[in-house]
């Protein structure tokens, strides 16, 4: 793929992202401008030698009011998270609760195990803890599209989690090599 094509694709992604985040604001501005222009048109026509009929003026005033109400409605939606985000996040958190309870039960069952079985169980618990950590970060990522600071924090946490996993893998490999 050419460099220019990649730049166009990146620009398209940025435009879609900005539009997705600001569509309500843009619509609100458009409706506000329509309300303002309708009001100005009504005022300018009222001072003409032959002003429009009162019915037409009332219609224009009502139209300007409708544009203003639409603008208010769109501005009030701007920046508010969609309900599907909260539903997905809650669903993830409920699943995390079940996984954590299951993990706790497994840890309690390890009390009477011999060393070899316990070592295997600990490796299983460690893997399951990694899944829980990943799902926790995914739950947070559900909200990053509405909060830039949260997005940066999630990236930092992801980087820290990756480093911790790499260290765990290295330590485990060193332990296995020593045995």
PDB file of C-alpha atoms in Angstrom:
ATOM      1  CA  UNK A   1       0.000   0.000   0.000  1.00  0.00           C
ATOM      2  CA  UNK A   2       1.374   3.422  -0.897  1.00  0.00           C
ATOM      3  CA  UNK A   3       2.325   6.048   1.670  1.00  0.00           C
ATOM      4  CA  UNK A   4      -0.309   8.447   0.313  1.00  0.00           C
ATOM      5  CA  UNK A   5      -3.024   5.807   0.572  1.00  0.00           C
ATOM      6  CA  UNK A   6      -2.080   5.112   4.190  1.00  0.00           C
ATOM      7  CA  UNK A   7      -2.215   8.838   4.972  1.00  0.00           C
ATOM      8  CA  UNK A   8      -5.697   9.076   3.441  1.00  0.00           C
ATOM      9  CA  UNK A   9      -6.829   6.083   5.493  1.00  0.00           C
ATOM     10  CA  UNK A  10      -5.418   7.646   8.674  1.00  0.00           C
ATOM     11  CA  UNK A  11      -7.105  10.958   7.857  1.00  0.00           C
ATOM     12  CA  UNK A  12     -10.378   9.125   7.252  1.00  0.00           C
ATOM     13  CA  UNK A  13     -10.114   7.374  10.620  1.00  0.00           C
ATOM     14  CA  UNK A  14      -9.455  10.693  12.363  1.00  0.00           C
ATOM     15  CA  UNK A  15     -12.387  12.379  10.615  1.00  0.00           C
ATOM     16  CA  UNK A  16     -14.722   9.497  11.540  1.00  0.00           C
ATOM     17  CA  UNK A  17     -13.527   9.612  15.147  1.00  0.00           C
ATOM     18  CA  UNK A  18     -14.001  13.394  15.392  1.00  0.00           C
ATOM     19  CA  UNK A  19     -17.421  13.202  13.707  1.00  0.00           C
ATOM     20  CA  UNK A  20     -18.524  10.382  16.003  1.00  0.00           C
ATOM     21  CA  UNK A  21     -17.537  12.401  19.064  1.00  0.00           C
ATOM     22  CA  UNK A  22     -18.900  15.722  17.842  1.00  0.00           C
ATOM     23  CA  UNK A  23     -21.928  14.882  15.676  1.00  0.00           C
ATOM     24  CA  UNK A  24     -24.346  16.115  18.324  1.00  0.00           C
ATOM     25  CA  UNK A  25     -22.399  19.365  18.712  1.00  0.00           C
ATOM     26  CA  UNK A  26     -22.290  19.954  14.965  1.00  0.00           C
ATOM     27  CA  UNK A  27     -26.021  19.299  14.681  1.00  0.00           C
ATOM     28  CA  UNK A  28     -26.635  21.619  17.626  1.00  0.00           C
ATOM     29  CA  UNK A  29     -24.624  24.398  16.008  1.00  0.00           C
ATOM     30  CA  UNK A  30     -26.478  23.971  12.706  1.00  0.00           C
ATOM     31  CA  UNK A  31     -29.870  24.131  14.421  1.00  0.00           C
ATOM     32  CA  UNK A  32     -28.764  27.140  16.482  1.00  0.00           C
ATOM     33  CA  UNK A  33     -27.648  28.946  13.313  1.00  0.00           C
ATOM     34  CA  UNK A  34     -30.983  28.120  11.647  1.00  0.00           C
ATOM     35  CA  UNK A  35     -32.843  29.504  14.688  1.00  0.00           C
ATOM     36  CA  UNK A  36     -30.706  32.645  14.665  1.00  0.00           C
ATOM     37  CA  UNK A  37     -31.124  33.220  10.934  1.00  0.00           C
ATOM     38  CA  UNK A  38     -34.893  32.641  11.154  1.00  0.00           C
ATOM     39  CA  UNK A  39     -35.116  35.185  13.975  1.00  0.00           C
ATOM     40  CA  UNK A  40     -33.033  37.734  12.033  1.00  0.00           C
ATOM     41  CA  UNK A  41     -35.118  37.161   8.904  1.00  0.00           C
ATOM     42  CA  UNK A  42     -38.321  37.723  10.896  1.00  0.00           C
ATOM     43  CA  UNK A  43     -36.976  40.915  12.445  1.00  0.00           C
ATOM     44  CA  UNK A  44     -35.666  42.251   9.114  1.00  0.00           C
ATOM     45  CA  UNK A  45     -38.953  41.580   7.326  1.00  0.00           C
ATOM     46  CA  UNK A  46     -40.993  43.223  10.092  1.00  0.00           C
ATOM     47  CA  UNK A  47     -39.430  46.616   9.300  1.00  0.00           C
ATOM     48  CA  UNK A  48     -40.184  46.466   5.558  1.00  0.00           C
ATOM     49  CA  UNK A  49     -42.794  48.697   3.959  1.00  0.00           C
ATOM     50  CA  UNK A  50     -44.973  45.647   3.392  1.00  0.00           C
ATOM     51  CA  UNK A  51     -44.309  43.393   6.410  1.00  0.00           C
ATOM     52  CA  UNK A  52     -45.340  39.743   6.207  1.00  0.00           C
ATOM     53  CA  UNK A  53     -48.659  38.703   7.620  1.00  0.00           C
ATOM     54  CA  UNK A  54     -48.897  38.046  11.319  1.00  0.00           C
ATOM     55  CA  UNK A  55     -49.583  34.358  10.649  1.00  0.00           C
ATOM     56  CA  UNK A  56     -46.356  34.068   8.661  1.00  0.00           C
ATOM     57  CA  UNK A  57     -44.419  35.894  11.409  1.00  0.00           C
ATOM     58  CA  UNK A  58     -45.876  33.576  14.050  1.00  0.00           C
ATOM     59  CA  UNK A  59     -44.928  30.584  11.919  1.00  0.00           C
ATOM     60  CA  UNK A  60     -41.340  31.857  11.625  1.00  0.00           C
ATOM     61  CA  UNK A  61     -41.146  32.496  15.383  1.00  0.00           C
ATOM     62  CA  UNK A  62     -42.439  28.976  16.092  1.00  0.00           C
ATOM     63  CA  UNK A  63     -39.965  27.555  13.583  1.00  0.00           C
ATOM     64  CA  UNK A  64     -37.109  29.455  15.256  1.00  0.00           C
ATOM     65  CA  UNK A  65     -38.282  28.110  18.625  1.00  0.00           C
ATOM     66  CA  UNK A  66     -38.344  24.554  17.267  1.00  0.00           C
ATOM     67  CA  UNK A  67     -34.795  25.001  15.931  1.00  0.00           C
ATOM     68  CA  UNK A  68     -33.684  26.278  19.356  1.00  0.00           C
ATOM     69  CA  UNK A  69     -35.291  23.342  21.152  1.00  0.00           C
ATOM     70  CA  UNK A  70     -33.637  20.932  18.716  1.00  0.00           C
ATOM     71  CA  UNK A  71     -30.322  22.651  19.295  1.00  0.00           C
ATOM     72  CA  UNK A  72     -30.727  22.352  23.066  1.00  0.00           C
ATOM     73  CA  UNK A  73     -31.616  18.669  22.747  1.00  0.00           C
ATOM     74  CA  UNK A  74     -28.560  17.941  20.613  1.00  0.00           C
ATOM     75  CA  UNK A  75     -26.215  19.908  22.860  1.00  0.00           C
ATOM     76  CA  UNK A  76     -27.527  18.066  25.908  1.00  0.00           C
ATOM     77  CA  UNK A  77     -26.647  14.699  24.252  1.00  0.00           C
ATOM     78  CA  UNK A  78     -23.121  15.813  23.438  1.00  0.00           C
ATOM     79  CA  UNK A  79     -20.505  13.957  25.458  1.00  0.00           C
ATOM     80  CA  UNK A  80     -22.974  11.653  27.184  1.00  0.00           C
ATOM     81  CA  UNK A  81     -22.072   7.986  27.018  1.00  0.00           C
ATOM     82  CA  UNK A  82     -24.352   5.654  25.153  1.00  0.00           C
ATOM     83  CA  UNK A  83     -26.324   3.185  27.279  1.00  0.00           C
ATOM     84  CA  UNK A  84     -24.683   0.265  25.473  1.00  0.00           C
ATOM     85  CA  UNK A  85     -21.341   1.299  26.994  1.00  0.00           C
ATOM     86  CA  UNK A  86     -22.661   1.036  30.527  1.00  0.00           C
ATOM     87  CA  UNK A  87     -24.405  -2.254  29.755  1.00  0.00           C
ATOM     88  CA  UNK A  88     -21.185  -3.746  28.348  1.00  0.00           C
ATOM     89  CA  UNK A  89     -19.166  -2.512  31.297  1.00  0.00           C
ATOM     90  CA  UNK A  90     -21.639  -3.880  33.844  1.00  0.00           C
ATOM     91  CA  UNK A  91     -21.767  -7.198  31.993  1.00  0.00           C
ATOM     92  CA  UNK A  92     -17.967  -7.422  32.146  1.00  0.00           C
ATOM     93  CA  UNK A  93     -17.951  -6.553  35.837  1.00  0.00           C
ATOM     94  CA  UNK A  94     -20.556  -9.226  36.609  1.00  0.00           C
ATOM     95  CA  UNK A  95     -18.454 -11.778  34.713  1.00  0.00           C
ATOM     96  CA  UNK A  96     -15.407 -10.634  36.659  1.00  0.00           C
ATOM     97  CA  UNK A  97     -17.295 -11.186  39.903  1.00  0.00           C
ATOM     98  CA  UNK A  98     -18.102 -14.763  38.892  1.00  0.00           C
ATOM     99  CA  UNK A  99     -14.510 -15.409  37.842  1.00  0.00           C
ATOM    100  CA  UNK A 100     -13.186 -13.960  41.090  1.00  0.00           C
ATOM    101  CA  UNK A 101     -15.561 -16.093  43.167  1.00  0.00           C
ATOM    102  CA  UNK A 102     -14.538 -19.175  41.194  1.00  0.00           C
ATOM    103  CA  UNK A 103     -10.880 -18.281  41.711  1.00  0.00           C
ATOM    104  CA  UNK A 104     -11.442 -17.877  45.447  1.00  0.00           C
ATOM    105  CA  UNK A 105     -13.129 -21.280  45.635  1.00  0.00           C
ATOM    106  CA  UNK A 106     -10.244 -22.884  43.742  1.00  0.00           C
ATOM    107  CA  UNK A 107      -7.716 -21.289  46.092  1.00  0.00           C
ATOM    108  CA  UNK A 108      -9.600 -22.633  49.121  1.00  0.00           C
ATOM    109  CA  UNK A 109      -9.604 -26.128  47.621  1.00  0.00           C
ATOM    110  CA  UNK A 110      -5.791 -26.031  47.454  1.00  0.00           C
ATOM    111  CA  UNK A 111      -5.435 -26.424  51.244  1.00  0.00           C
ATOM    112  CA  UNK A 112      -5.079 -30.180  51.297  1.00  0.00           C
ATOM    113  CA  UNK A 113      -3.116 -30.690  48.080  1.00  0.00           C
ATOM    114  CA  UNK A 114       0.340 -32.210  47.755  1.00  0.00           C
ATOM    115  CA  UNK A 115       3.177 -30.020  46.459  1.00  0.00           C
ATOM    116  CA  UNK A 116       3.046 -31.117  42.812  1.00  0.00           C
ATOM    117  CA  UNK A 117      -0.714 -30.706  42.590  1.00  0.00           C
ATOM    118  CA  UNK A 118      -0.497 -27.371  44.389  1.00  0.00           C
ATOM    119  CA  UNK A 119       2.155 -26.129  41.939  1.00  0.00           C
ATOM    120  CA  UNK A 120      -0.123 -27.033  39.030  1.00  0.00           C
ATOM    121  CA  UNK A 121      -3.058 -25.346  40.758  1.00  0.00           C
ATOM    122  CA  UNK A 122      -0.989 -22.181  41.340  1.00  0.00           C
ATOM    123  CA  UNK A 123      -0.074 -22.014  37.667  1.00  0.00           C
ATOM    124  CA  UNK A 124      -3.761 -22.360  36.812  1.00  0.00           C
ATOM    125  CA  UNK A 125      -4.652 -19.628  39.342  1.00  0.00           C
ATOM    126  CA  UNK A 126      -1.978 -17.361  37.889  1.00  0.00           C
ATOM    127  CA  UNK A 127      -3.343 -17.792  34.370  1.00  0.00           C
ATOM    128  CA  UNK A 128      -6.882 -17.132  35.561  1.00  0.00           C
ATOM    129  CA  UNK A 129      -5.707 -14.007  37.418  1.00  0.00           C
ATOM    130  CA  UNK A 130      -4.213 -12.753  34.163  1.00  0.00           C
ATOM    131  CA  UNK A 131      -7.588 -13.214  32.459  1.00  0.00           C
ATOM    132  CA  UNK A 132      -9.260 -11.282  35.269  1.00  0.00           C
ATOM    133  CA  UNK A 133      -6.718  -8.465  34.922  1.00  0.00           C
ATOM    134  CA  UNK A 134      -7.281  -8.302  31.167  1.00  0.00           C
ATOM    135  CA  UNK A 135     -11.057  -8.242  31.598  1.00  0.00           C
ATOM    136  CA  UNK A 136     -10.747  -5.498  34.198  1.00  0.00           C
ATOM    137  CA  UNK A 137      -8.785  -3.371  31.746  1.00  0.00           C
ATOM    138  CA  UNK A 138     -11.303  -4.160  29.005  1.00  0.00           C
ATOM    139  CA  UNK A 139     -14.090  -2.959  31.289  1.00  0.00           C
ATOM    140  CA  UNK A 140     -12.259   0.328  31.758  1.00  0.00           C
ATOM    141  CA  UNK A 141     -11.607   0.588  28.022  1.00  0.00           C
ATOM    142  CA  UNK A 142     -15.380   0.596  27.431  1.00  0.00           C
ATOM    143  CA  UNK A 143     -15.358   4.199  28.647  1.00  0.00           C
ATOM    144  CA  UNK A 144     -12.183   5.523  27.025  1.00  0.00           C
ATOM    145  CA  UNK A 145     -13.969   6.877  23.975  1.00  0.00           C
ATOM    146  CA  UNK A 146     -15.537   9.562  26.173  1.00  0.00           C
ATOM    147  CA  UNK A 147     -12.581  10.478  28.303  1.00  0.00           C
ATOM    148  CA  UNK A 148      -9.124  11.180  26.903  1.00  0.00           C
ATOM    149  CA  UNK A 149      -7.468  11.086  30.347  1.00  0.00           C
ATOM    150  CA  UNK A 150      -8.973   7.652  30.991  1.00  0.00           C
ATOM    151  CA  UNK A 151      -7.673   6.471  27.632  1.00  0.00           C
ATOM    152  CA  UNK A 152      -4.138   7.572  28.504  1.00  0.00           C
ATOM    153  CA  UNK A 153      -4.385   5.896  31.915  1.00  0.00           C
ATOM    154  CA  UNK A 154      -5.617   2.650  30.345  1.00  0.00           C
ATOM    155  CA  UNK A 155      -2.670   2.664  27.950  1.00  0.00           C
ATOM    156  CA  UNK A 156      -0.299   3.141  30.886  1.00  0.00           C
ATOM    157  CA  UNK A 157      -1.965   0.317  32.809  1.00  0.00           C
ATOM    158  CA  UNK A 158      -1.833  -1.954  29.750  1.00  0.00           C
ATOM    159  CA  UNK A 159       1.873  -1.244  29.393  1.00  0.00           C
ATOM    160  CA  UNK A 160       2.468  -1.969  33.081  1.00  0.00           C
ATOM    161  CA  UNK A 161       0.437  -5.192  32.856  1.00  0.00           C
ATOM    162  CA  UNK A 162       2.413  -6.339  29.822  1.00  0.00           C
ATOM    163  CA  UNK A 163       5.685  -5.642  31.617  1.00  0.00           C
ATOM    164  CA  UNK A 164       4.495  -7.553  34.681  1.00  0.00           C
ATOM    165  CA  UNK A 165       3.430 -10.507  32.534  1.00  0.00           C
ATOM    166  CA  UNK A 166       6.772 -10.517  30.734  1.00  0.00           C
ATOM    167  CA  UNK A 167       8.563 -10.475  34.095  1.00  0.00           C
ATOM    168  CA  UNK A 168       6.371 -13.321  35.368  1.00  0.00           C
ATOM    169  CA  UNK A 169       7.093 -15.361  32.256  1.00  0.00           C
ATOM    170  CA  UNK A 170      10.820 -14.676  32.572  1.00  0.00           C
ATOM    171  CA  UNK A 171      10.791 -15.598  36.274  1.00  0.00           C
ATOM    172  CA  UNK A 172       8.845 -18.786  35.557  1.00  0.00           C
ATOM    173  CA  UNK A 173      11.261 -19.730  32.781  1.00  0.00           C
ATOM    174  CA  UNK A 174      14.200 -19.092  35.119  1.00  0.00           C
ATOM    175  CA  UNK A 175      12.585 -21.243  37.834  1.00  0.00           C
ATOM    176  CA  UNK A 176      11.921 -24.023  35.334  1.00  0.00           C
ATOM    177  CA  UNK A 177      15.486 -23.817  34.038  1.00  0.00           C
ATOM    178  CA  UNK A 178      16.824 -24.015  37.604  1.00  0.00           C
ATOM    179  CA  UNK A 179      14.774 -27.158  38.298  1.00  0.00           C
TER     180      UNK A 179
END
